Amino acid sequence: MNSSTKEEGQMKTKEILETKSSRRAFMKKLSIAAAAGSAGLVTGGCVSLESSEEMGLKWEEYFKKNYRLMTQEEKDETVARLERLFKLQHNENVQISNQEPQENVLFGYAFNISRCKGYMDCVEACVQENNLDRKAKTQYIRIFEMEPGQLDPTSGDGKYHHEVPVENKFYMGVQCYHCENAPCTKACPTKATWREPDGIIVVDYDWCIGCRYCLAACPYWGRRFNWGEPEVAEEEITKKQHYLGNRMRMKGVMEKCTFCIQRTRQGKLPACAEACPTGSRVFGNLLDPNSEIRYVLKHKKVFRFKEELGTDPKFWYFID
Amino acid sequence: MTTNPQKGISAFVSDCMRWALSGGIGFKIYLVALLTVIGVGAFAYIKQFQEGLIITGMSDIVSWGLYISNFTFFVGVAAAAVMLIVPAYILKDKDLHEVVIIGECVAVGALIMCLMFITMDMGGPFKVWHMMPIIGLFNWPSSILTWDVLVLNGYLALNSLVPLYILYCNYHNRAPVGWKYKPFVFLSIFWAVSIHMTTAFLYQGLPARPFWNNPLLGPRFLASAFAAGPAVIMMVLIVIKQKTQYPVDIQIFFKLKRIIVVSAIINLLMLFSEIFKEFYTFTHHSLSAQYLFFGLDGHDSLVPWIWTAIGLNILGTLLFSFDPTKCNPRYLMVAAISLFTGIWIEKGFGLIIPGFIPSPMGEVVDYSPTTNEILITLGVLATGILVVTLLIKPALAILIKFKKATA
């Protein structure tokens, strides 16, 4: 890192930090020393590789609250710290949003099983958009190739690797269904995962302790765990991020589809729906009577997966 | 409170440490061996801490493995104490009253193992404070895991403090005052049942996993624990009888055996009931059981384990039921090891792993723990054994001393 960018960076954090009380400043000084010690223990003594500023930021990050308990000011502070940390570690700028849900919005999704041809452009777009771990080949979306006479993806083939579409087969996409009565949020011992007012089930990655009880509780296999440190090539990182969405995850935490919260809260479509070449994916506001999703729910034959569990998913399948 | 100013807490602590660590060359070798296993386990854990859980055999499909299996089983062992506490304190059984303290030491060791297994399994062990009431955000009463945190720590406190008080009194040649500890003894009886039921509810409450979502899980968990737990205590008692001067009456073995036989038979009955339900009318929900007992889609890594477990289970039950030697310690040791191992495999591996297979999306994979995972597990087991040893030694020394003083 060259010295001018570093100086500029220090100025920026100084600005952020000086807006706070002197207690904070004292805590920071204290924390740098303490962090140097503890970080040394953890990383096996490569303290010199990390600047003291970085360790100070990490230390403050360690003691922050659950996202839902933060005031708007605290949310802005943590976002500033995370952006700064990314700059220090990768010498690149990211924008991490903490945009709140919009009023009178409840997101819903519908998937047209007569149209999908199994091209998996949605999977690719999702991996790109959400900075999914390339090393572990994490995917939020999976497409199952189905035989006629079935409607249950568990009987389909989720690992097909051949040219599509195949004669006399159809395709079903699965992902997190953002259940209204979600078993995963109920299971979490630390309230690190919850349902936002616009219906999106999110994870506070920094609050998750990695017990994986939510993963065991999910009847749809909608959650993914970071077993190792996730890896995304620097040039492939999506820079427009959301705190509860596609910001970089760390090892030992749970993650999942967030309906592309960083896009959909700005009125865009999720990456999967935008990428779909066949128009099989319909996304919209369930509370808007003129939305396409409402049209589908009203005029098409729709069904949901494992309806008998009473999870009330916000994801429907439909037939043309 | 103390009658003798030269005694008191510091003398109690230093004497206990002395008694805990003193012993012949055999004992020293035993300690060093345990410490070596713990050291290797700690080293393996550092590796896991740095690289993440990726170095275990777990995956997004089988997301709990060896750690949680052992956790589940040892919650059962921790209950062992209650099978001594009930007859000793409620039914005023003199024989079992002599050894109730050993049951409590075993419970403490088992609980420490449980808490360690949970910690080893966490993705972010440094963030464990997020789960603490008040300073973190405790999702109580919604999450069964928070209930489990409460009952396990509460049981640990009860099982440490009550014996501590009794031993502290005995150390000072006083009998403990009934009203000061008896209420906690009664509380611990209900609490022991609650640690089982709550841990079973962790699994039982998940409709996502039909293999666990079964109302018999909790009761069966209790029955198996009340067989495996006293079997562990019996093994410890046999060692004590042979290695120390502490008198262990033959009557104690008779009574323990009776407890084990009844529990083991109920356990087998429930196992039979479960197998009947899974296989008489084979449904989609029976696929996990199919995987466990016979293999599924060419994956059958648990099949030899579960049949070994059932074999050992039946063998142990039969050995305890028909004992021609009239409580010969060697015979009982074989029976106890057989039953304990059988239930260990069945209530650990055999309960947790099939719950994940097939995955909710119908996929079948095998899980096998990595060497690193096994080393960490062995390290935790050795820690538990060490804790039990270091608790029982001073406890027995105090009891012997107290008996001599009051005789």
XYZ file of C-alpha atoms in Angstrom:
727
model
C 0.000 0.000 0.000
C 1.466 3.383 -0.871
C 1.751 6.003 1.827
C -0.601 8.581 0.351
C -3.596 6.269 0.274
C -2.814 5.141 3.756
C -2.693 8.717 4.997
C -5.923 9.492 3.281
C -7.460 6.463 4.882
C -6.293 7.420 8.319
C -7.770 10.857 7.877
C -11.070 9.308 7.005
C -11.254 7.042 10.032
C -10.067 9.885 12.204
C -13.043 11.881 11.032
C -15.352 9.050 11.861
C -13.829 8.405 15.206
C -13.610 12.024 16.299
C -17.321 12.449 16.073
C -17.577 10.160 19.076
C -16.968 10.828 22.722
C -13.518 10.848 24.295
C -14.341 7.534 25.969
C -14.389 6.013 22.517
C -11.000 7.517 21.707
C -9.562 6.159 24.909
C -11.106 2.775 24.220
C -9.541 2.821 20.793
C -6.043 3.443 22.099
C -6.511 0.798 24.714
C -7.975 -1.580 22.222
C -5.124 -1.274 19.752
C -2.693 -2.551 22.325
C -5.007 -5.324 23.427
C -5.896 -6.258 19.872
C -2.241 -6.488 18.983
C -1.857 -9.099 21.671
C -4.958 -11.111 20.912
C -4.610 -10.923 17.157
C -1.056 -12.148 17.555
C -2.333 -15.170 19.405
C -4.919 -15.937 16.796
C -2.936 -15.434 13.656
C 0.164 -17.079 14.991
C 2.220 -13.970 15.509
C 2.007 -12.156 12.186
C 1.125 -8.903 13.921
C 3.447 -6.891 11.748
C 1.350 -7.662 8.680
C -1.630 -5.811 10.076
C -1.596 -2.095 10.619
C -2.563 -0.881 14.042
C -5.483 0.929 12.490
C -6.811 -2.315 11.108
C -6.580 -3.999 14.465
C -8.293 -1.108 16.170
C -11.174 -1.332 13.722
C -11.436 -5.085 14.160
C -11.481 -4.663 17.893
C -14.364 -2.196 17.740
C -16.161 -4.475 15.337
C -15.802 -7.331 17.822
C -17.720 -5.464 20.502
C -20.542 -4.144 18.344
C -24.149 -5.115 18.971
C -26.609 -7.224 17.047
C -27.638 -5.211 13.989
C -31.244 -4.988 15.075
C -30.291 -3.311 18.355
C -28.109 -0.670 16.724
C -29.230 2.928 16.391
C -29.006 4.451 12.936
C -25.795 6.176 14.050
C -24.261 2.876 15.143
C -25.287 1.253 11.878
C -23.542 4.030 9.964
C -20.436 3.657 12.115
C -20.123 -0.081 11.585
C -20.666 0.333 7.855
C -17.902 2.967 7.786
C -15.583 0.671 9.684
C -16.305 -2.262 7.379
C -15.736 -0.157 4.262
C -12.485 1.139 5.702
C -11.364 -2.363 6.655
C -11.999 -3.563 3.139
C -9.990 -0.648 1.787
C -7.104 -1.508 4.108
C -7.179 -5.189 3.263
C -7.824 -5.046 -0.476
C -7.025 -1.447 -1.415
C -10.393 -1.240 -3.121
C -13.527 0.701 -2.265
C -16.797 -1.018 -1.554
C -20.107 0.635 -0.711
C -21.968 -1.120 2.057
C -25.554 0.006 2.369
C -27.717 -0.280 5.445
C -30.859 0.704 3.632
C -34.005 -0.037 5.604
C -37.045 -1.842 4.176
C -39.598 0.272 2.322
C -43.090 0.823 3.646
C -45.853 -1.410 2.313
C -43.522 -3.848 0.645
C -43.613 -7.599 1.082
C -41.488 -9.467 -1.382
C -42.662 -12.624 -3.070
C -41.350 -14.892 -5.768
C -42.935 -17.166 -8.331
C -41.175 -19.723 -10.497
C -42.624 -20.916 -13.776
C -41.881 -24.620 -14.113
C -43.304 -24.791 -17.624
C -40.830 -22.227 -18.903
C -37.550 -22.950 -17.163
C -35.115 -24.754 -19.450
C -32.405 -25.375 -16.877
C -29.794 -23.040 -18.377
C -28.642 -21.971 -14.910
C -27.933 -18.369 -15.857
C -29.679 -17.522 -12.589
C -27.168 -19.578 -10.610
C -24.258 -17.857 -12.300
C -25.730 -14.381 -11.770
C -26.421 -15.154 -8.113
C -22.861 -16.354 -7.503
C -21.479 -13.163 -9.085
C -23.874 -10.747 -7.447
C -23.715 -12.182 -3.960
C -19.944 -12.737 -3.763
C -20.416 -16.429 -3.103
C -17.399 -18.476 -2.120
C -15.809 -19.637 -5.385
C -13.527 -22.114 -3.652
C -16.333 -24.072 -1.978
C -18.540 -23.466 -5.055
C -21.356 -22.185 -2.874
C -24.713 -21.758 -4.627
C -27.879 -20.312 -3.168
C -29.922 -21.526 -6.123
C -30.067 -25.052 -7.387
C -31.905 -26.326 -10.433
C -33.345 -29.823 -10.380
C -34.011 -31.724 -13.577
C -37.345 -33.457 -13.220
C -39.041 -36.411 -14.825
C -42.647 -35.903 -15.920
C -45.038 -37.099 -13.258
C -43.156 -35.530 -10.381
C -43.535 -32.231 -8.630
C -41.194 -32.786 -5.711
C -37.634 -31.570 -6.346
C -36.255 -34.185 -3.916
C -36.947 -36.782 -6.596
C -35.193 -34.748 -9.303
C -31.562 -34.591 -10.319
C -29.787 -31.600 -8.801
C -26.396 -32.431 -10.257
C -27.086 -32.708 -13.979
C -24.230 -31.731 -16.217
C -25.253 -31.916 -19.840
C -26.804 -29.847 -22.569
C -30.253 -28.508 -21.765
C -33.128 -28.591 -22.315
C -33.575 -32.337 -22.494
C -36.602 -33.708 -24.273
C -39.457 -34.621 -21.935
C -37.851 -33.170 -18.792
C -38.681 -30.044 -16.885
C -36.723 -27.925 -14.423
C -37.361 -26.641 -10.920
C -35.275 -24.011 -9.150
C -34.927 -24.097 -5.377
C -33.485 -21.550 -2.977
C -34.434 -19.983 0.343
C -38.211 -19.589 0.353
C -38.303 -16.736 2.874
C -40.980 -18.411 4.967
C -43.370 -16.282 6.968
C -43.265 -18.885 9.730
C -39.565 -19.667 9.357
C -38.202 -22.553 11.452
C -34.642 -21.219 11.070
C -35.196 -17.888 12.809
C -36.997 -19.647 15.621
C -34.042 -21.966 16.137
C -31.266 -19.374 16.271
C -30.023 -19.042 19.866
C -28.704 -15.495 19.407
C -31.331 -13.853 17.162
C -28.665 -13.554 14.493
C -31.183 -14.392 11.785
C -34.634 -12.861 11.431
C -37.383 -11.854 9.056
C -37.279 -8.245 7.966
C -40.547 -6.279 7.608
C -40.348 -6.665 3.822
C -40.302 -10.447 4.216
C -36.609 -11.120 3.642
C -34.935 -13.578 5.999
C -31.505 -12.147 6.733
C -28.415 -13.124 8.750
C -26.271 -10.744 10.783
C -22.996 -12.394 9.813
C -21.111 -10.677 12.606
C -23.533 -11.870 15.248
C -23.828 -15.497 14.054
C -21.888 -17.875 16.293
C -21.893 -20.696 13.743
C -23.852 -23.328 15.693
C -25.717 -24.386 12.528
C -28.970 -25.067 14.350
C -30.804 -22.999 11.707
C -29.376 -25.229 8.987
C -30.705 -28.307 10.775
C -34.087 -26.600 11.216
C -34.578 -25.585 7.574
C -36.808 -28.072 5.707
C -35.701 -26.666 2.334
C -31.934 -26.768 2.701
C -31.920 -23.013 2.169
C -28.832 -22.178 4.207
C -25.114 -22.408 3.553
C -22.309 -22.453 6.062
C -18.824 -21.043 5.554
C -16.779 -24.064 6.553
C -13.558 -22.314 5.529
C -12.546 -18.743 4.681
C -14.612 -17.805 1.617
C -12.609 -16.803 -1.461
C -13.635 -14.486 -4.282
C -11.116 -13.165 -6.794
C -10.552 -9.465 -6.155
C -11.668 -8.344 -9.620
C -14.864 -10.370 -9.367
C -16.105 -8.837 -6.118
C -19.423 -7.027 -6.439
C -18.699 -3.660 -4.849
C -22.239 -2.489 -4.227
C -23.103 -4.357 -1.052
C -25.590 -4.449 1.793
C -24.824 -5.123 5.447
C -27.430 -7.891 5.526
C -26.753 -9.020 1.977
C -23.790 -9.622 -0.245
C -21.002 -8.077 1.825
C -18.038 -10.372 2.297
C -18.659 -13.201 4.743
C -16.084 -14.787 6.972
C -15.397 -18.376 7.952
C -17.639 -19.941 10.561
C -20.855 -18.056 9.779
C -24.127 -18.927 8.092
C -25.319 -17.266 4.916
C -28.255 -17.584 2.560
C -30.268 -16.043 -0.257
C -31.479 -12.561 0.676
C -33.603 -11.930 -2.437
C -30.596 -9.721 -3.347
C -31.495 -7.250 -0.616
C -28.896 -4.790 -1.950
C -30.784 -4.633 -5.266
C -34.400 -5.228 -4.367
C -34.555 -2.517 -1.701
C -33.544 -0.126 -4.444
C -36.389 -1.265 -6.634
C -34.335 -3.575 -8.866
C -34.977 -7.236 -9.542
C -32.896 -9.909 -7.827
C -29.921 -10.970 -9.949
C -31.486 -14.379 -10.686
C -34.741 -12.906 -11.984
C -32.864 -10.376 -14.097
C -30.562 -12.995 -15.580
C -33.216 -15.554 -16.455
C -33.353 -15.848 -20.282
C -36.724 -17.616 -20.339
C -38.718 -15.312 -18.084
C -39.447 -18.080 -15.619
C -38.749 -15.963 -12.585
C -41.296 -13.483 -11.326
C -40.434 -11.247 -8.411
C -42.360 -8.413 -6.866
C -44.302 -6.767 -4.116
C -47.117 -8.923 -2.800
C -48.820 -5.868 -1.319
C -49.078 -4.121 -4.672
C -52.294 -5.307 -6.363
C -50.944 -4.347 -9.782
C -47.688 -6.283 -9.502
C -46.854 -9.196 -11.789
C -46.495 -11.544 -8.839
C -50.050 -10.751 -7.770
C -51.210 -11.445 -11.314
C -49.507 -14.833 -11.279
C -50.948 -15.776 -7.894
C -54.411 -14.794 -9.057
C -54.483 -16.311 -12.545
C -52.104 -19.269 -12.564
C -52.173 -22.655 -10.930
C -49.658 -22.273 -8.138
C -48.296 -24.566 -5.452
C -45.625 -24.485 -2.797
C -43.028 -27.011 -1.688
C -43.714 -28.950 1.540
C -46.862 -26.989 2.207
C -47.779 -29.452 4.961
C -45.066 -28.084 7.247
C -46.941 -24.825 7.721
C -43.906 -22.669 7.030
C -45.867 -20.360 4.686
C -43.108 -19.744 2.127
C -43.160 -16.600 0.002
C -42.113 -18.615 -3.025
C -44.578 -20.268 -5.367
C -44.223 -22.570 -8.351
C -46.650 -22.173 -11.212
C -47.651 -23.763 -14.466
C -48.545 -21.776 -17.588
C -18.643 -20.903 60.061
C -15.541 -23.002 60.504
C -14.862 -24.410 63.903
C -11.142 -24.607 63.476
C -9.427 -21.433 62.262
C -6.516 -23.415 60.866
C -8.838 -25.168 58.492
C -11.248 -23.113 56.392
C -11.294 -22.702 52.657
C -7.589 -22.433 51.858
C -6.736 -25.595 53.807
C -9.649 -27.367 52.084
C -8.454 -26.336 48.645
C -4.798 -27.184 49.205
C -5.628 -30.553 50.785
C -7.959 -31.407 47.923
C -5.302 -30.558 45.361
C -2.778 -32.669 47.223
C -5.152 -35.636 47.391
C -6.120 -35.193 43.762
C -2.573 -35.348 42.475
C -0.888 -37.761 44.870
C -0.527 -41.355 43.846
C 1.854 -44.123 42.886
C 3.858 -44.428 39.708
C 0.925 -46.077 37.936
C -1.265 -43.082 38.702
C 1.433 -40.706 37.447
C 1.696 -42.584 34.166
C -2.095 -42.499 33.860
C -2.099 -38.732 34.384
C 0.680 -38.156 31.862
C -1.125 -40.324 29.329
C -4.327 -38.317 29.769
C -2.448 -35.033 29.524
C -0.752 -36.187 26.330
C -4.085 -36.993 24.711
C -5.423 -33.618 25.868
C -2.340 -31.876 24.463
C -2.715 -33.555 21.080
C -6.405 -32.635 21.086
C -5.597 -29.016 21.917
C -3.097 -28.889 19.098
C -5.675 -30.326 16.700
C -8.166 -27.726 17.899
C -5.758 -24.857 17.217
C -5.526 -26.117 13.660
C -9.304 -26.229 13.380
C -9.565 -22.761 14.891
C -7.216 -21.307 12.303
C -8.509 -23.074 9.219
C -12.154 -23.370 10.159
C -14.481 -26.339 10.383
C -13.560 -27.147 6.794
C -10.971 -29.581 8.139
C -13.725 -31.712 9.648
C -15.738 -34.251 7.683
C -18.887 -32.139 7.988
C -20.598 -30.434 5.058
C -23.730 -28.435 4.296
C -25.562 -31.759 4.095
C -24.269 -33.467 7.235
C -23.742 -30.296 9.223
C -23.329 -31.885 12.643
C -20.966 -34.778 13.185
C -18.783 -36.371 15.791
C -18.870 -33.431 18.214
C -22.620 -33.098 18.450
C -23.035 -36.896 18.498
C -20.809 -37.124 21.538
C -22.424 -34.089 23.109
C -25.808 -35.770 22.830
C -24.607 -39.004 24.338
C -22.784 -37.420 27.265
C -25.804 -35.362 28.225
C -27.254 -38.797 28.873
C -24.293 -39.891 30.958
C -24.628 -36.757 33.062
C -28.015 -38.058 34.131
C -26.419 -41.080 35.685
C -26.207 -39.182 38.942
C -29.963 -38.981 39.297
C -30.317 -42.759 39.306
C -28.230 -42.736 42.469
C -29.656 -39.553 43.938
C -33.241 -40.802 43.877
C -32.608 -43.989 45.857
C -29.998 -42.369 48.087
C -31.893 -39.264 49.136
C -35.548 -40.052 48.484
C -35.697 -43.761 49.269
C -33.015 -43.374 51.966
C -30.972 -46.227 50.607
C -27.844 -46.471 52.808
C -25.700 -48.401 50.285
C -26.250 -46.070 47.411
C -25.828 -43.068 49.679
C -22.201 -44.156 50.056
C -21.499 -43.744 46.347
C -23.840 -40.964 45.343
C -20.921 -38.543 45.352
C -19.201 -40.626 42.668
C -22.267 -40.334 40.500
C -22.155 -36.583 40.918
C -18.463 -36.419 39.983
C -19.198 -38.422 36.824
C -22.024 -35.990 36.022
C -19.708 -33.007 36.352
C -17.129 -34.635 34.073
C -19.803 -35.494 31.500
C -21.219 -31.965 31.546
C -17.795 -30.427 31.052
C -17.361 -32.687 28.045
C -20.766 -31.587 26.728
C -19.924 -27.903 27.011
C -16.545 -28.491 25.379
C -18.069 -30.436 22.491
C -20.499 -27.588 21.852
C -17.664 -25.070 21.845
C -15.526 -27.201 19.525
C -18.447 -27.364 17.112
C -18.976 -23.602 16.920
C -17.973 -21.596 13.890
C -17.191 -18.549 16.015
C -16.116 -19.641 19.494
C -14.948 -16.110 20.334
C -18.480 -14.896 19.746
C -19.899 -17.174 22.425
C -20.790 -14.097 24.493
C -23.505 -13.349 21.938
C -25.363 -16.288 23.421
C -25.107 -15.193 27.043
C -28.139 -13.679 28.700
C -27.965 -9.905 29.296
C -24.597 -9.176 27.645
C -25.530 -10.999 24.449
C -28.915 -11.540 22.854
C -30.542 -14.654 24.228
C -33.300 -15.985 21.984
C -35.284 -17.361 24.887
C -37.858 -18.920 25.010
C -38.073 -19.407 21.246
C -34.841 -21.304 20.619
C -34.524 -24.704 22.263
C -30.771 -24.248 22.161
C -31.047 -21.424 24.698
C -33.058 -23.743 26.954
C -30.312 -26.282 26.626
C -27.692 -23.713 27.621
C -29.713 -22.929 30.746
C -30.412 -26.504 31.819
C -26.894 -27.776 31.171
C -25.202 -24.967 33.078
C -27.789 -25.180 35.841
C -27.249 -28.905 36.181
C -23.512 -28.381 36.247
C -23.916 -25.849 39.049
C -26.221 -28.149 41.059
C -23.968 -31.142 40.641
C -20.869 -29.215 41.624
C -22.187 -27.126 44.496
C -24.146 -29.780 46.415
C -21.232 -32.253 46.656
C -18.868 -29.373 47.309
C -20.938 -28.296 50.314
C -21.234 -31.847 51.658
C -17.530 -32.528 51.241
C -16.618 -29.182 52.758
C -18.644 -30.053 55.858
C -17.232 -33.556 56.037
C -13.737 -32.176 55.664
C -14.336 -30.216 58.838
C -15.749 -33.332 60.517
C -19.280 -31.978 60.444
C -22.378 -33.532 59.038
C -23.984 -31.319 56.395
C -27.107 -29.438 57.442
C -30.090 -30.970 55.672
C -32.121 -27.861 54.856
C -29.090 -26.206 53.320
C -28.624 -28.743 50.545
C -31.639 -31.085 50.415
C -33.819 -28.628 48.420
C -31.110 -28.512 45.772
C -30.932 -32.296 45.704
C -34.653 -32.466 44.956
C -34.271 -29.754 42.364
C -31.449 -31.675 40.703
C -33.708 -34.706 40.226
C -36.144 -32.741 38.083
C -33.265 -30.943 36.483
C -31.638 -34.218 35.379
C -34.817 -35.203 33.556
C -34.954 -31.738 32.015
C -31.439 -31.885 30.557
C -32.413 -35.041 28.721
C -35.743 -33.902 27.523
C -34.446 -30.486 26.445
C -31.549 -31.998 24.523
C -33.941 -34.430 22.869
C -36.293 -31.521 22.064
C -33.421 -29.859 20.182
C -33.853 -32.578 17.592
C -37.417 -33.635 18.218
C -38.699 -30.126 17.502
C -37.512 -30.016 13.900
C -40.183 -31.009 11.354
C -37.446 -30.555 8.746
C -35.873 -33.814 9.939
C -38.466 -36.594 10.061
C -35.978 -39.014 11.629
C -35.823 -36.833 14.759
C -39.333 -35.427 14.629
C -40.643 -38.273 16.720
C -42.303 -38.018 20.140
C -40.496 -41.123 21.376
C -37.094 -39.463 21.011
C -37.105 -37.792 24.432
C -38.396 -40.728 26.492
C -36.124 -43.126 24.685
C -33.248 -40.813 25.307
C -34.029 -40.999 29.026
C -34.242 -44.781 29.041
C -30.940 -45.224 27.230
C -29.287 -42.682 29.499
C -30.529 -44.402 32.616
C -28.882 -47.568 31.325
C -25.639 -46.109 29.968
C -25.107 -43.657 32.831
C -25.225 -46.186 35.667
C -23.073 -48.474 33.483
C -20.375 -45.779 33.516
C -20.755 -45.358 37.259
C -20.448 -49.092 37.662
C -17.188 -49.069 35.691
C -15.862 -46.258 37.891
C -16.936 -48.123 41.047
C -15.187 -51.298 39.946
C -11.980 -49.329 39.403
C -12.389 -47.686 42.820
C -13.034 -51.030 44.497
C -9.899 -52.495 42.998
C -7.533 -49.525 43.193
C -8.436 -47.753 46.441
C -9.267 -48.570 50.051
C -12.700 -47.041 49.719
C -15.239 -49.709 50.642
C -17.711 -50.468 47.864
C -20.289 -52.934 49.121
C -21.401 -55.755 46.832
C -24.997 -54.651 47.506
C -24.285 -51.500 45.523
C -23.508 -53.548 42.438
C -26.711 -55.538 42.874
C -28.770 -52.388 43.091
C -27.049 -50.683 40.176
C -27.496 -53.793 38.112
C -31.222 -53.774 38.791
C -31.481 -50.141 37.651
C -29.512 -50.885 34.496
C -31.547 -53.973 33.587
C -34.883 -52.193 33.873
C -33.707 -49.190 31.852
C -31.963 -51.289 29.222
C -35.057 -53.408 28.647
C -37.291 -50.344 28.302
C -34.726 -48.916 25.897
C -34.754 -52.040 23.737
C -38.548 -52.076 23.742
C -38.648 -48.512 22.473
C -35.986 -49.296 19.870
C -38.172 -52.125 18.646
C -41.168 -49.792 18.525
C -39.223 -47.287 16.448
C -37.965 -49.928 14.034
C -41.495 -51.276 13.641
C -42.872 -47.840 12.814
C -40.141 -47.152 10.255
C -40.274 -50.418 8.378
C -43.780 -51.891 8.649
C -45.193 -49.145 6.467
C -42.242 -47.729 4.624
C -42.803 -44.026 3.897
C -40.637 -41.215 2.590
C -39.888 -40.383 6.191
C -38.303 -43.781 6.733
C -35.429 -43.071 4.344
C -33.112 -41.994 7.166
C -33.787 -45.210 9.043
C -33.265 -47.122 5.817
C -29.916 -45.366 5.442
C -28.953 -46.145 9.017
C -29.911 -49.823 9.138
C -29.502 -51.002 5.558
C -27.889 -48.245 3.499
C -29.421 -46.052 0.806
C -28.381 -45.526 -2.830
C -25.137 -47.383 -2.282
C -24.205 -45.351 0.797
C -23.929 -47.523 3.861
C -21.151 -46.225 6.114
C -23.333 -46.418 9.252
C -24.681 -49.923 8.683
C -21.852 -51.864 10.393
C -21.865 -49.374 13.262
C -25.547 -49.588 14.041
C -25.657 -53.394 13.942
C -22.594 -53.558 16.188
C -24.365 -51.139 18.511
C -27.560 -53.173 18.586
C -25.555 -56.347 19.123
C -23.666 -54.809 22.049
C -26.902 -53.383 23.414
C -28.592 -56.759 23.466
C -25.451 -58.501 24.742
C -25.051 -55.994 27.580
C -28.701 -56.264 28.532
C -28.538 -60.064 28.568
C -25.310 -60.092 30.567
C -26.829 -57.832 33.184
C -30.134 -59.704 33.246
C -28.665 -63.166 33.697
C -25.629 -62.808 35.866
C -24.425 -66.298 36.892
C -21.401 -64.866 38.741
C -23.511 -62.921 41.266
C -21.773 -59.604 40.680
C -18.243 -60.625 39.927
C -16.517 -57.279 39.139
C -14.809 -58.602 35.989
C -18.078 -59.933 34.632
C -19.848 -56.689 35.418
C -17.073 -54.707 33.744
C -17.553 -56.624 30.489
C -21.318 -56.180 30.675
C -21.012 -52.451 31.454
C -18.521 -51.796 28.657
C -20.683 -53.698 26.206
C -23.875 -51.819 27.081
C -22.130 -48.457 27.333
C -20.417 -48.813 23.960
C -23.609 -50.017 22.324
C -25.590 -47.036 23.549
C -22.708 -44.672 22.801
C -22.701 -45.605 19.117
C -26.454 -45.742 18.874
C -27.319 -42.567 20.739
C -24.392 -40.639 19.278
C -23.572 -41.407 15.694
C -26.673 -43.478 15.090
C -28.983 -40.688 16.214
C -27.378 -37.545 14.796
C -25.951 -38.488 11.405
C -29.016 -40.189 9.851
C -31.111 -37.132 10.738
C -29.268 -35.305 7.965
C -29.482 -38.079 5.386
C -31.093 -37.798 2.970
C -30.888 -34.004 2.872
C -34.156 -32.033 2.604
C -33.414 -31.968 -1.131
C -33.149 -35.751 -1.245
C -29.396 -36.084 -1.527
C -27.540 -38.966 0.073
C -23.904 -38.569 1.108
C -21.736 -40.331 3.659
C -20.083 -38.635 6.567
C -16.874 -39.817 8.146
C -14.889 -37.790 10.662
C -11.388 -36.653 9.776
C -8.341 -37.553 11.851
C -8.214 -34.016 13.200
C -11.821 -34.274 14.308
C -11.174 -37.596 16.029
C -8.120 -36.181 17.828
C -10.142 -33.235 19.145
C -12.857 -35.619 20.295
C -10.322 -37.823 22.073
C -8.867 -34.727 23.709
C -12.285 -33.787 25.076
C -12.913 -37.338 26.299
C -9.541 -37.354 28.053
C -10.372 -34.021 29.673
C -13.611 -35.489 30.987
C -11.847 -38.547 32.382
C -9.212 -36.304 33.978
C -11.868 -34.118 35.587
C -13.697 -37.140 36.981
C -10.445 -38.590 38.347
C -9.339 -35.354 39.958
C -12.754 -34.875 41.556
C -13.235 -38.408 42.829
C -9.818 -38.737 44.477
C -10.143 -35.901 47.013
C -13.842 -36.701 47.481
C -13.039 -40.258 48.537
C -10.163 -39.087 50.735
C -12.506 -36.737 52.580
C -15.193 -39.404 52.963
C -12.693 -41.923 54.356
C -11.342 -39.318 56.771
C -14.852 -38.351 57.871
C -15.837 -41.975 58.417
C -12.792 -42.554 60.618
C -13.463 -39.373 62.599
C -17.124 -40.176 63.231
C -16.624 -43.914 63.794
